[in-house]
Amino acid sequence: MELRKHFETSGQWLFRWRSYLPAYLLLPLPWVLSDFHRPYGQHDIQEFWVLFCIAVTGLGLLIRAFVAGFVPRGTSGRNTKQQVATSLNTTGVYSLCRHPLYLGNFFVALGWVLFFHNAWFISFYVMTFWLYYERIMMTEEAFLREKFGDEFLTWADRTSAFLPNIKNWKQPVLRFSFRTIIRREYLTFVGAMLVFVILELIEHGQIDGKFLLEPLWIALAAVTGLVFITVRSLHKFTSLLVEEGR
């Protein structure tokens, strides 16, 4: 099997399981925890660092939200069984780079990894992320190339795969939709914040020998739970978050 075909085939398998990518971060965690410490032994410095980590993850969430706010139904979804695209997205964030959702995912998980301020762990994450998603991107682009032909090739020729080029910005066809963002991205937000709550528990368990949360983290956990219950209820029992064509 030629190498390109092998990458596309393996990418299809990885595509099915891409939602579980963060699980690989657990593999080196015992080693990382064995060397985990607060910067200069100061709890306050660690807390400021955690706020920076949340900001990095927040950047990833904003990128994903920006994508969700403009895309039509049938694209940029959470499908895992097979590739789906009713149209080719070439405007908005997709005019800046071809895989903006994966760019968002990169920053979301990078914020978690930075929590441990371990250069080796950060390098492991970046390399593994690229090796993993490179094959998924090749698979997706093979599907798009076959389905959309010259339209895809023209778009791919002027648009980078991963690093955004602001000069290429093209106004989206659809208007921005906050309701679509809430419906499509609330689970990502909830999951991202819960990970930070868990990391905070790990910090205290590893360094202080007891699992505890300061009031700020208890509040974050409570707000996250409230967001989940509220949006889940609206999504399941009402049509407030539904928009035609989204």
mmCIF file of C-alpha atoms in Angstrom:
data_model
loop_
_atom_site.group_PDB
_atom_site.id
_atom_site.type_symbol
_atom_site.label_atom_id
_atom_site.label_comp_id
_atom_site.label_asym_id
_atom_site.label_seq_id
_atom_site.Cartn_x
_atom_site.Cartn_y
_atom_site.Cartn_z
ATOM 1 C CA MET A 1 0.000 0.000 0.000
ATOM 2 C CA GLU A 2 1.437 3.385 -0.976
ATOM 3 C CA LEU A 3 2.292 5.662 1.935
ATOM 4 C CA ARG A 4 -0.376 8.273 1.136
ATOM 5 C CA LYS A 5 -3.068 5.602 1.017
ATOM 6 C CA HIS A 6 -1.780 4.118 4.268
ATOM 7 C CA PHE A 7 -1.985 7.506 5.980
ATOM 8 C CA GLU A 8 -5.530 8.058 4.701
ATOM 9 C CA THR A 9 -6.636 4.597 5.841
ATOM 10 C CA SER A 10 -5.135 4.957 9.300
ATOM 11 C CA GLY A 11 -6.550 8.482 9.443
ATOM 12 C CA GLN A 12 -10.052 7.119 8.870
ATOM 13 C CA TRP A 13 -9.663 4.875 11.922
ATOM 14 C CA LEU A 14 -8.273 7.739 13.991
ATOM 15 C CA PHE A 15 -11.139 9.949 12.776
ATOM 16 C CA ARG A 16 -13.643 7.585 14.378
ATOM 17 C CA TRP A 17 -11.932 7.947 17.744
ATOM 18 C CA ARG A 18 -10.803 11.569 17.615
ATOM 19 C CA SER A 19 -13.159 12.623 20.416
ATOM 20 C CA TYR A 20 -11.088 10.500 22.777
ATOM 21 C CA LEU A 21 -7.732 12.033 21.844
ATOM 22 C CA PRO A 22 -7.187 13.709 25.257
ATOM 23 C CA ALA A 23 -7.051 10.242 26.835
ATOM 24 C CA TYR A 24 -3.506 9.776 25.524
ATOM 25 C CA LEU A 25 -2.421 12.601 27.835
ATOM 26 C CA LEU A 26 -2.997 10.200 30.729
ATOM 27 C CA LEU A 27 -0.185 7.899 29.580
ATOM 28 C CA PRO A 28 2.779 9.967 30.857
ATOM 29 C CA LEU A 29 0.773 11.488 33.724
ATOM 30 C CA PRO A 30 2.246 9.271 36.511
ATOM 31 C CA TRP A 31 5.763 10.358 35.506
ATOM 32 C CA VAL A 32 4.716 14.013 35.199
ATOM 33 C CA LEU A 33 3.047 13.922 38.612
ATOM 34 C CA SER A 34 6.160 12.464 40.215
ATOM 35 C CA ASP A 35 7.986 15.689 39.294
ATOM 36 C CA PHE A 36 5.058 18.068 39.785
ATOM 37 C CA HIS A 37 5.627 21.086 42.021
ATOM 38 C CA ARG A 38 4.421 24.654 42.356
ATOM 39 C CA PRO A 39 6.674 27.327 40.809
ATOM 40 C CA TYR A 40 9.171 28.376 43.493
ATOM 41 C CA GLY A 41 6.996 26.421 45.915
ATOM 42 C CA GLN A 42 4.434 29.250 45.905
ATOM 43 C CA HIS A 43 0.707 28.501 45.778
ATOM 44 C CA ASP A 44 -0.142 32.041 44.623
ATOM 45 C CA ILE A 45 2.197 31.807 41.630
ATOM 46 C CA GLN A 46 0.620 28.477 40.652
ATOM 47 C CA GLU A 47 -2.838 30.063 40.835
ATOM 48 C CA PHE A 48 -1.798 32.858 38.456
ATOM 49 C CA TRP A 49 -0.274 30.246 36.169
ATOM 50 C CA VAL A 50 -3.525 28.284 36.179
ATOM 51 C CA LEU A 51 -5.411 31.421 35.120
ATOM 52 C CA PHE A 52 -3.018 31.680 32.172
ATOM 53 C CA CYS A 53 -3.683 28.016 31.342
ATOM 54 C CA ILE A 54 -7.434 28.655 31.424
ATOM 55 C CA ALA A 55 -6.901 31.614 29.075
ATOM 56 C CA VAL A 56 -5.073 29.339 26.603
ATOM 57 C CA THR A 57 -7.903 26.816 26.744
ATOM 58 C CA GLY A 58 -10.343 29.716 26.427
ATOM 59 C CA LEU A 59 -8.636 30.741 23.187
ATOM 60 C CA GLY A 60 -9.285 27.267 21.832
ATOM 61 C CA LEU A 61 -12.921 27.470 22.906
ATOM 62 C CA LEU A 62 -13.272 30.863 21.211
ATOM 63 C CA ILE A 63 -11.861 29.479 17.944
ATOM 64 C CA ARG A 64 -14.317 26.575 18.055
ATOM 65 C CA ALA A 65 -17.165 28.958 18.902
ATOM 66 C CA PHE A 66 -16.255 31.243 16.011
ATOM 67 C CA VAL A 67 -16.382 28.271 13.662
ATOM 68 C CA ALA A 68 -19.714 27.060 15.032
ATOM 69 C CA GLY A 69 -21.230 30.532 14.830
ATOM 70 C CA PHE A 70 -20.988 30.670 11.032
ATOM 71 C CA VAL A 71 -21.105 27.136 9.614
ATOM 72 C CA PRO A 72 -24.239 25.627 8.048
ATOM 73 C CA ARG A 73 -25.857 22.325 9.004
ATOM 74 C CA GLY A 74 -24.095 19.215 7.735
ATOM 75 C CA THR A 75 -20.537 20.524 8.128
ATOM 76 C CA SER A 76 -17.978 20.819 10.934
ATOM 77 C CA GLY A 77 -19.943 18.386 13.065
ATOM 78 C CA ARG A 78 -19.124 15.706 15.637
ATOM 79 C CA ASN A 79 -19.749 12.789 13.289
ATOM 80 C CA THR A 80 -17.348 9.895 13.806
ATOM 81 C CA LYS A 81 -18.604 6.978 11.701
ATOM 82 C CA GLN A 82 -17.955 8.590 8.330
ATOM 83 C CA GLN A 83 -16.998 11.830 6.611
ATOM 84 C CA VAL A 84 -19.917 14.225 6.092
ATOM 85 C CA ALA A 85 -19.977 17.484 4.135
ATOM 86 C CA THR A 86 -23.022 18.870 2.361
ATOM 87 C CA SER A 87 -21.048 21.916 1.268
ATOM 88 C CA LEU A 88 -17.453 23.120 1.262
ATOM 89 C CA ASN A 89 -16.694 25.778 3.874
ATOM 90 C CA THR A 90 -14.348 28.348 2.342
ATOM 91 C CA THR A 91 -15.385 31.574 4.109
ATOM 92 C CA GLY A 92 -15.092 32.890 7.653
ATOM 93 C CA VAL A 93 -12.560 30.980 9.740
ATOM 94 C CA TYR A 94 -12.222 28.473 6.892
ATOM 95 C CA SER A 95 -10.752 31.205 4.733
ATOM 96 C CA LEU A 96 -7.930 31.551 7.269
ATOM 97 C CA CYS A 97 -7.042 27.856 7.599
ATOM 98 C CA ARG A 98 -8.510 24.567 6.428
ATOM 99 C CA HIS A 99 -8.839 22.897 9.844
ATOM 100 C CA PRO A 100 -9.840 25.562 12.390
ATOM 101 C CA LEU A 101 -11.677 23.149 14.694
ATOM 102 C CA TYR A 102 -8.499 21.156 15.173
ATOM 103 C CA LEU A 103 -6.613 24.393 15.786
ATOM 104 C CA GLY A 104 -9.146 25.110 18.522
ATOM 105 C CA ASN A 105 -8.701 21.604 19.937
ATOM 106 C CA PHE A 106 -4.943 22.166 20.051
ATOM 107 C CA PHE A 107 -5.267 25.195 22.323
ATOM 108 C CA VAL A 108 -7.994 23.616 24.469
ATOM 109 C CA ALA A 109 -5.764 20.679 25.404
ATOM 110 C CA LEU A 110 -2.590 22.799 25.484
ATOM 111 C CA GLY A 111 -4.053 24.734 28.413
ATOM 112 C CA TRP A 112 -4.434 21.473 30.351
ATOM 113 C CA VAL A 113 -0.897 20.374 29.528
ATOM 114 C CA LEU A 114 0.613 23.732 30.522
ATOM 115 C CA PHE A 115 -0.920 23.287 33.987
ATOM 116 C CA PHE A 116 2.033 21.044 34.908
ATOM 117 C CA HIS A 117 4.674 23.484 33.512
ATOM 118 C CA ASN A 118 6.730 20.514 32.313
ATOM 119 C CA ALA A 119 8.677 21.124 29.078
ATOM 120 C CA TRP A 120 8.942 17.415 28.300
ATOM 121 C CA PHE A 121 5.183 16.935 28.675
ATOM 122 C CA ILE A 122 4.470 19.940 26.450
ATOM 123 C CA SER A 123 6.810 18.585 23.750
ATOM 124 C CA PHE A 124 5.179 15.148 23.995
ATOM 125 C CA TYR A 125 1.757 16.725 23.532
ATOM 126 C CA VAL A 126 2.705 18.860 20.527
ATOM 127 C CA MET A 127 4.400 15.983 18.693
ATOM 128 C CA THR A 128 1.629 13.485 19.410
ATOM 129 C CA PHE A 129 -1.087 15.953 18.474
ATOM 130 C CA TRP A 130 0.545 16.617 15.127
ATOM 131 C CA LEU A 131 1.143 12.937 14.316
ATOM 132 C CA TYR A 132 -2.441 12.103 15.277
ATOM 133 C CA TYR A 133 -4.249 14.912 13.518
ATOM 134 C CA GLU A 134 -2.027 14.955 10.429
ATOM 135 C CA ARG A 135 -3.496 11.625 9.367
ATOM 136 C CA ILE A 136 -7.044 12.697 10.183
ATOM 137 C CA MET A 137 -6.601 15.855 8.110
ATOM 138 C CA MET A 138 -5.246 13.835 5.184
ATOM 139 C CA THR A 139 -8.300 11.559 5.342
ATOM 140 C CA GLU A 140 -10.742 14.456 5.486
ATOM 141 C CA GLU A 141 -9.050 16.244 2.604
ATOM 142 C CA ALA A 142 -9.057 13.085 0.457
ATOM 143 C CA PHE A 143 -12.836 12.930 0.976
ATOM 144 C CA LEU A 144 -13.292 16.627 0.179
ATOM 145 C CA ARG A 145 -11.043 16.398 -2.882
ATOM 146 C CA GLU A 146 -13.089 13.520 -4.271
ATOM 147 C CA LYS A 147 -16.434 15.183 -3.538
ATOM 148 C CA PHE A 148 -15.756 18.797 -4.503
ATOM 149 C CA GLY A 149 -12.920 18.429 -7.003
ATOM 150 C CA ASP A 150 -11.525 21.687 -8.385
ATOM 151 C CA GLU A 151 -13.432 23.764 -5.829
ATOM 152 C CA PHE A 152 -11.495 22.024 -3.060
ATOM 153 C CA LEU A 153 -8.169 22.225 -4.903
ATOM 154 C CA THR A 154 -8.564 25.972 -5.469
ATOM 155 C CA TRP A 155 -9.411 26.553 -1.813
ATOM 156 C CA ALA A 156 -6.589 24.308 -0.566
ATOM 157 C CA ASP A 157 -4.087 26.050 -2.825
ATOM 158 C CA ARG A 158 -4.725 29.476 -1.263
ATOM 159 C CA THR A 159 -5.490 28.384 2.344
ATOM 160 C CA SER A 160 -2.995 26.921 4.802
ATOM 161 C CA ALA A 161 -3.846 23.676 6.559
ATOM 162 C CA PHE A 162 -3.360 24.746 10.172
ATOM 163 C CA LEU A 163 -1.711 28.122 10.719
ATOM 164 C CA PRO A 164 -4.190 30.976 10.070
ATOM 165 C CA ASN A 165 -3.458 33.680 7.514
ATOM 166 C CA ILE A 166 -5.476 36.753 8.493
ATOM 167 C CA LYS A 167 -4.931 38.346 5.063
ATOM 168 C CA ASN A 168 -7.123 35.657 3.465
ATOM 169 C CA TRP A 169 -10.262 36.552 5.444
ATOM 170 C CA LYS A 170 -13.521 36.257 3.473
ATOM 171 C CA GLN A 171 -16.847 37.343 4.920
ATOM 172 C CA PRO A 172 -19.003 34.322 5.884
ATOM 173 C CA VAL A 173 -22.149 33.614 3.901
ATOM 174 C CA LEU A 174 -24.313 33.041 6.986
ATOM 175 C CA ARG A 175 -24.810 35.505 9.821
ATOM 176 C CA PHE A 176 -23.242 34.824 13.206
ATOM 177 C CA SER A 177 -25.424 32.660 15.484
ATOM 178 C CA PHE A 178 -24.976 32.561 19.253
ATOM 179 C CA ARG A 179 -27.717 29.957 19.563
ATOM 180 C CA THR A 180 -25.791 27.587 17.340
ATOM 181 C CA ILE A 181 -22.631 28.135 19.381
ATOM 182 C CA ILE A 182 -24.452 27.282 22.606
ATOM 183 C CA ARG A 183 -26.067 24.170 21.110
ATOM 184 C CA ARG A 184 -22.944 22.824 19.435
ATOM 185 C CA GLU A 185 -20.209 23.835 21.867
ATOM 186 C CA TYR A 186 -21.614 23.693 25.394
ATOM 187 C CA LEU A 187 -20.311 20.164 25.970
ATOM 188 C CA THR A 188 -16.806 21.230 24.954
ATOM 189 C CA PHE A 189 -16.941 24.132 27.412
ATOM 190 C CA VAL A 190 -18.273 21.955 30.234
ATOM 191 C CA GLY A 191 -15.641 19.287 29.630
ATOM 192 C CA ALA A 192 -12.801 21.815 29.436
ATOM 193 C CA MET A 193 -13.737 23.468 32.744
ATOM 194 C CA LEU A 194 -14.268 20.182 34.553
ATOM 195 C CA VAL A 195 -10.769 19.096 33.533
ATOM 196 C CA PHE A 196 -9.355 22.174 35.283
ATOM 197 C CA VAL A 197 -11.351 21.383 38.418
ATOM 198 C CA ILE A 198 -9.916 17.860 38.374
ATOM 199 C CA LEU A 199 -6.396 19.211 37.802
ATOM 200 C CA GLU A 200 -6.793 21.485 40.812
ATOM 201 C CA LEU A 201 -7.811 18.497 42.922
ATOM 202 C CA ILE A 202 -4.759 16.611 41.632
ATOM 203 C CA GLU A 203 -2.505 19.528 42.558
ATOM 204 C CA HIS A 204 -3.674 19.580 46.158
ATOM 205 C CA GLY A 205 -3.671 15.802 46.425
ATOM 206 C CA GLN A 206 -0.119 15.539 45.097
ATOM 207 C CA ILE A 207 1.445 18.442 47.003
ATOM 208 C CA ASP A 208 -0.748 18.945 50.080
ATOM 209 C CA GLY A 209 -1.726 15.322 50.572
ATOM 210 C CA LYS A 210 -5.454 16.087 50.569
ATOM 211 C CA PHE A 211 -8.069 16.749 47.928
ATOM 212 C CA LEU A 212 -9.657 20.154 48.373
ATOM 213 C CA LEU A 213 -10.942 23.093 46.357
ATOM 214 C CA GLU A 214 -10.807 26.795 47.143
ATOM 215 C CA PRO A 215 -14.107 28.741 46.881
ATOM 216 C CA LEU A 216 -13.193 29.978 43.369
ATOM 217 C CA TRP A 217 -12.930 26.433 42.072
ATOM 218 C CA ILE A 218 -16.094 25.335 43.821
ATOM 219 C CA ALA A 219 -17.852 28.253 42.128
ATOM 220 C CA LEU A 220 -16.397 27.263 38.741
ATOM 221 C CA ALA A 221 -17.602 23.698 39.195
ATOM 222 C CA ALA A 222 -21.051 24.924 40.200
ATOM 223 C CA VAL A 223 -21.329 27.313 37.232
ATOM 224 C CA THR A 224 -20.157 24.586 34.875
ATOM 225 C CA GLY A 225 -22.786 22.197 36.222
ATOM 226 C CA LEU A 226 -25.464 24.879 35.938
ATOM 227 C CA VAL A 227 -24.494 25.580 32.327
ATOM 228 C CA PHE A 228 -24.728 21.888 31.499
ATOM 229 C CA ILE A 229 -28.143 21.405 33.122
ATOM 230 C CA THR A 230 -29.587 24.598 31.627
ATOM 231 C CA VAL A 231 -28.387 24.097 28.053
ATOM 232 C CA ARG A 232 -29.124 20.380 28.123
ATOM 233 C CA SER A 233 -32.694 21.116 29.207
ATOM 234 C CA LEU A 234 -33.168 23.812 26.565
ATOM 235 C CA HIS A 235 -31.765 21.499 23.900
ATOM 236 C CA LYS A 236 -33.897 18.519 24.920
ATOM 237 C CA PHE A 237 -37.212 20.093 25.854
ATOM 238 C CA THR A 238 -37.423 23.271 23.744
ATOM 239 C CA SER A 239 -36.593 24.541 20.278
ATOM 240 C CA LEU A 240 -34.989 27.791 21.466
ATOM 241 C CA LEU A 241 -31.544 26.753 20.283
ATOM 242 C CA VAL A 242 -32.677 25.470 16.898
ATOM 243 C CA GLU A 243 -32.157 27.564 13.781
ATOM 244 C CA GLU A 244 -33.112 26.633 10.250
ATOM 245 C CA GLY A 245 -30.120 25.584 8.191
ATOM 246 C CA ARG A 246 -27.937 25.270 11.318
#
